[in-house]
Amino acid sequence: MIVREQPPENALLIDSRSPAEYASGHLEGALNVDLSGFQGRLRSAEELGQLEAALADLNGRIGASPDRPVVVYDRGLSTRLSKTAFMLALGGLQVHLWPQGWEAQATMQTPSQPQPGPPWAKLNRDILLTADEVLRGKPLLDVREPNEHASGRIPGAQNVPLGAFSPTNAAELGLQPGQEVGVHCRSGARSSTAFWLLREQGIKAKNYLGSMLEWESQGDLPVER
């Protein structure tokens, strides 16, 4: 969910900006966490289990739990914000994005200390698309730029650049509430932004987190050029 005014009460606040930006002024109690750099192969049950274990450890360290909402904020609906929020949601948390409206309240300069809790995560498979699910013919949108799509693409993927997405135009893209569709990009960051914009409009989007970096690294996955 994208927050447009004030976030839920008692939310765990996550600032996904750079450490320097965080140090210059952040919301009271906010923790500085950026998960946008995640990359990893996610094809086997073992690999998915390892990711769930890593997210459980993270949730424990930052004191996140399924009964407490998490609000991730940054300057605008950036890929850094979107992917960090996606990774936390993937771990089973109730996540909200706050891209603007928080700035005037960001006056704290002392780093906030986490209140650790027990490790916990439950991988949310309803929002994750894997390479093997793509191979089975799941509808897929490639949100990279046209030149990237032309240079190498997943067979059957429709190219809709991220810039074509808005919080209200899913119907113009040929998508209807309740429809299932996968999204991918190069590293799973731009597709995370598309994921949230579509989910906000009732589209059952799933993010192929591995995206082209994973796809092209696997010898058994076809690439069109």
Short mmCIF file of C-alpha atoms in Angstrom, two decimals:
data_model
loop_
_atom_site.label_atom_id
_atom_site.label_comp_id
_atom_site.label_asym_id
_atom_site.label_seq_id
_atom_site.Cartn_x
_atom_site.Cartn_y
_atom_site.Cartn_z
CA MET A 1 0.00 0.00 0.00
CA ILE A 2 1.26 3.48 -0.87
CA VAL A 3 0.79 5.99 1.96
CA ARG A 4 -0.46 9.38 0.86
CA GLU A 5 -0.95 11.07 4.24
CA GLN A 6 0.06 9.62 7.61
CA PRO A 7 1.23 6.02 8.08
CA PRO A 8 -0.43 3.52 10.44
CA GLU A 9 0.16 4.08 14.14
CA ASN A 10 2.89 2.12 15.90
CA ALA A 11 4.52 1.29 12.56
CA LEU A 12 8.14 0.20 12.32
CA LEU A 13 9.75 2.95 10.23
CA ILE A 14 12.39 2.03 7.65
CA ASP A 15 14.46 4.75 5.93
CA SER A 16 15.83 3.28 2.70
CA ARG A 17 17.95 6.31 1.78
CA SER A 18 21.75 6.37 1.82
CA PRO A 19 23.51 6.50 5.22
CA ALA A 20 24.51 10.13 4.51
CA GLU A 21 20.93 11.15 3.76
CA TYR A 22 19.72 9.30 6.84
CA ALA A 23 22.31 11.04 9.02
CA SER A 24 21.26 14.45 7.74
CA GLY A 25 17.78 14.03 9.19
CA HIS A 26 15.39 11.10 9.62
CA LEU A 27 12.09 10.29 11.28
CA GLU A 28 12.12 9.53 14.98
CA GLY A 29 12.70 5.82 15.55
CA ALA A 30 13.42 5.07 11.88
CA LEU A 31 16.04 2.44 11.02
CA ASN A 32 18.31 2.83 8.00
CA VAL A 33 17.83 -0.28 5.83
CA ASP A 34 18.44 -0.56 2.08
CA LEU A 35 17.71 -3.97 0.53
CA SER A 36 17.71 -2.79 -3.08
CA GLY A 37 21.01 -4.50 -3.87
CA PHE A 38 19.73 -8.03 -3.29
CA GLN A 39 20.63 -10.52 -6.00
CA GLY A 40 20.49 -14.26 -5.87
CA ARG A 41 19.33 -17.33 -7.74
CA LEU A 42 15.86 -18.42 -6.61
CA ARG A 43 14.94 -21.62 -8.42
CA SER A 44 15.21 -24.54 -6.00
CA ALA A 45 13.33 -25.17 -2.77
CA GLU A 46 16.68 -24.94 -0.97
CA GLU A 47 17.39 -21.49 -2.42
CA LEU A 48 13.93 -20.24 -1.48
CA GLY A 49 14.43 -21.65 2.01
CA GLN A 50 17.76 -19.87 2.35
CA LEU A 51 16.12 -16.58 1.40
CA GLU A 52 13.36 -17.13 3.94
CA ALA A 53 15.99 -17.84 6.63
CA ALA A 54 17.91 -14.67 5.72
CA LEU A 55 14.72 -12.59 5.90
CA ALA A 56 13.85 -14.18 9.26
CA ASP A 57 17.26 -13.16 10.59
CA LEU A 58 16.79 -9.63 9.27
CA ASN A 59 13.32 -9.33 10.79
CA GLY A 60 14.69 -10.45 14.12
CA ARG A 61 17.54 -7.94 14.04
CA ILE A 62 15.27 -4.98 13.25
CA GLY A 63 12.41 -6.11 15.48
CA ALA A 64 9.91 -6.68 12.65
CA SER A 65 6.95 -9.00 13.16
CA PRO A 66 3.78 -9.91 11.22
CA ASP A 67 1.50 -8.12 13.70
CA ARG A 68 3.22 -4.73 13.33
CA PRO A 69 2.98 -2.69 10.11
CA VAL A 70 6.20 -1.60 8.45
CA VAL A 71 6.48 1.75 6.66
CA VAL A 72 9.36 2.26 4.23
CA TYR A 73 10.07 5.84 3.19
CA ASP A 74 12.40 7.53 0.70
CA ARG A 75 12.46 10.55 -1.60
CA GLY A 76 9.83 9.63 -4.18
CA LEU A 77 8.76 6.23 -5.42
CA SER A 78 12.32 5.24 -6.21
CA THR A 79 13.51 1.78 -7.13
CA ARG A 80 15.46 1.78 -3.86
CA LEU A 81 12.26 2.32 -1.89
CA SER A 82 10.26 -0.13 -3.99
CA LYS A 83 12.71 -3.02 -3.84
CA THR A 84 13.43 -2.58 -0.13
CA ALA A 85 9.69 -2.62 0.53
CA PHE A 86 9.27 -5.66 -1.74
CA MET A 87 11.96 -7.62 0.10
CA LEU A 88 10.31 -6.90 3.45
CA ALA A 89 6.89 -7.87 2.08
CA LEU A 90 8.43 -11.03 0.65
CA GLY A 91 9.35 -11.98 4.21
CA GLY A 92 5.68 -11.90 5.19
CA LEU A 93 5.45 -8.42 6.70
CA GLN A 94 2.60 -5.93 6.26
CA VAL A 95 4.39 -3.22 4.28
CA HIS A 96 3.45 0.34 3.34
CA LEU A 97 5.42 2.73 1.10
CA TRP A 98 5.69 6.42 2.01
CA PRO A 99 7.30 8.24 -0.94
CA GLN A 100 6.44 11.79 0.11
CA GLY A 101 4.91 13.85 2.89
CA TRP A 102 7.33 12.75 5.61
CA GLU A 103 10.15 15.23 4.85
CA ALA A 104 9.19 18.01 7.30
CA GLN A 105 9.18 15.50 10.17
CA ALA A 106 12.66 14.13 9.42
CA THR A 107 14.55 16.13 12.02
CA MET A 108 16.34 13.42 14.02
CA GLN A 109 20.09 13.11 13.51
CA THR A 110 20.95 10.52 16.16
CA PRO A 111 20.82 6.99 14.73
CA SER A 112 17.86 4.98 16.00
CA GLN A 113 18.61 1.71 17.73
CA PRO A 114 16.63 -1.39 16.77
CA GLN A 115 14.71 -3.39 19.32
CA PRO A 116 15.51 -6.94 18.24
CA GLY A 117 12.97 -9.71 18.46
CA PRO A 118 12.82 -13.41 17.63
CA PRO A 119 13.71 -14.32 14.03
CA TRP A 120 10.57 -14.73 11.96
CA ALA A 121 9.61 -14.88 8.28
CA LYS A 122 7.14 -16.64 6.04
CA LEU A 123 8.02 -16.33 2.38
CA ASN A 124 5.12 -14.68 0.58
CA ARG A 125 4.93 -16.76 -2.60
CA ASP A 126 1.85 -14.84 -3.72
CA ILE A 127 4.06 -11.92 -4.80
CA LEU A 128 7.14 -13.75 -6.10
CA LEU A 129 7.60 -15.15 -9.60
CA THR A 130 10.41 -17.61 -10.28
CA ALA A 131 12.16 -18.42 -13.54
CA ASP A 132 10.53 -21.83 -13.73
CA GLU A 133 7.08 -20.29 -13.29
CA VAL A 134 7.91 -17.91 -16.15
CA LEU A 135 8.86 -20.95 -18.26
CA ARG A 136 5.39 -22.38 -17.66
CA GLY A 137 3.90 -19.47 -19.58
CA LYS A 138 2.92 -16.90 -16.95
CA PRO A 139 1.97 -13.53 -18.53
CA LEU A 140 5.01 -11.27 -18.20
CA LEU A 141 5.77 -7.57 -18.62
CA ASP A 142 9.35 -6.42 -19.27
CA VAL A 143 9.58 -2.94 -17.73
CA ARG A 144 13.05 -2.17 -19.12
CA GLU A 145 13.67 0.37 -21.85
CA PRO A 146 12.98 -0.70 -25.47
CA ASN A 147 16.70 -0.89 -26.35
CA GLU A 148 17.30 -3.25 -23.41
CA HIS A 149 14.34 -5.40 -24.45
CA ALA A 150 15.62 -5.55 -28.03
CA SER A 151 19.13 -6.59 -26.99
CA GLY A 152 17.92 -9.70 -25.17
CA ARG A 153 14.53 -10.70 -23.80
CA ILE A 154 12.52 -13.48 -22.23
CA PRO A 155 10.40 -15.10 -24.94
CA GLY A 156 6.81 -13.89 -24.78
CA ALA A 157 7.50 -10.93 -22.50
CA GLN A 158 5.68 -7.74 -23.48
CA ASN A 159 7.79 -4.58 -23.27
CA VAL A 160 6.11 -1.84 -21.20
CA PRO A 161 8.83 0.56 -19.90
CA LEU A 162 8.54 1.62 -16.27
CA GLY A 163 7.91 5.22 -17.35
CA ALA A 164 4.61 4.11 -18.87
CA PHE A 165 3.23 3.08 -15.47
CA SER A 166 1.25 5.37 -13.17
CA PRO A 167 -0.84 4.84 -10.02
CA THR A 168 -4.05 4.96 -12.08
CA ASN A 169 -3.41 3.69 -15.62
CA ALA A 170 -3.49 -0.11 -15.35
CA ALA A 171 -6.58 -0.23 -17.58
CA GLU A 172 -4.76 1.75 -20.27
CA LEU A 173 -2.07 -0.93 -20.17
CA GLY A 174 -4.74 -3.57 -20.80
CA LEU A 175 -4.83 -4.81 -17.20
CA GLN A 176 -7.92 -5.30 -15.04
CA PRO A 177 -8.33 -5.70 -11.24
CA GLY A 178 -7.83 -9.30 -10.22
CA GLN A 179 -5.72 -10.12 -13.28
CA GLU A 180 -2.45 -11.97 -12.68
CA VAL A 181 0.69 -10.72 -14.37
CA GLY A 182 4.43 -10.98 -13.79
CA VAL A 183 6.89 -8.10 -14.04
CA HIS A 184 10.64 -8.13 -14.54
CA CYS A 185 13.52 -5.81 -15.40
CA ARG A 186 17.28 -6.26 -15.19
CA SER A 187 17.78 -6.68 -11.45
CA GLY A 188 14.30 -6.72 -9.89
CA ALA A 189 14.39 -3.05 -8.84
CA ARG A 190 12.40 -1.30 -11.57
CA SER A 191 10.01 -4.25 -11.60
CA SER A 192 9.48 -3.73 -7.86
CA THR A 193 8.19 -0.22 -8.59
CA ALA A 194 5.89 -1.57 -11.32
CA PHE A 195 4.75 -4.27 -8.89
CA TRP A 196 3.61 -1.74 -6.27
CA LEU A 197 1.90 0.51 -8.81
CA LEU A 198 -0.07 -2.44 -10.18
CA ARG A 199 -0.90 -3.88 -6.76
CA GLU A 200 -2.25 -0.49 -5.73
CA GLN A 201 -4.78 -0.84 -8.55
CA GLY A 202 -5.88 -4.34 -7.66
CA ILE A 203 -3.72 -6.18 -10.20
CA LYS A 204 -2.31 -9.46 -8.86
CA ALA A 205 1.23 -8.62 -9.90
CA LYS A 206 4.16 -10.88 -9.13
CA ASN A 207 7.77 -9.73 -9.30
CA TYR A 208 10.31 -11.94 -11.07
CA LEU A 209 12.98 -10.87 -8.62
CA GLY A 210 15.87 -12.55 -10.41
CA SER A 211 14.98 -10.74 -13.64
CA MET A 212 17.42 -10.70 -16.58
CA LEU A 213 20.55 -10.97 -14.43
CA GLU A 214 19.40 -14.38 -13.23
CA TRP A 215 17.74 -15.41 -16.51
CA GLU A 216 20.81 -14.80 -18.69
CA SER A 217 23.11 -16.53 -16.20
CA GLN A 218 21.21 -19.82 -16.47
CA GLY A 219 22.18 -22.09 -19.34
CA ASP A 220 18.75 -23.72 -19.66
CA LEU A 221 16.68 -20.54 -20.07
CA PRO A 222 15.94 -19.23 -23.60
CA VAL A 223 16.81 -15.67 -24.63
CA GLU A 224 15.43 -13.98 -27.75
CA ARG A 225 17.57 -11.35 -29.49
#
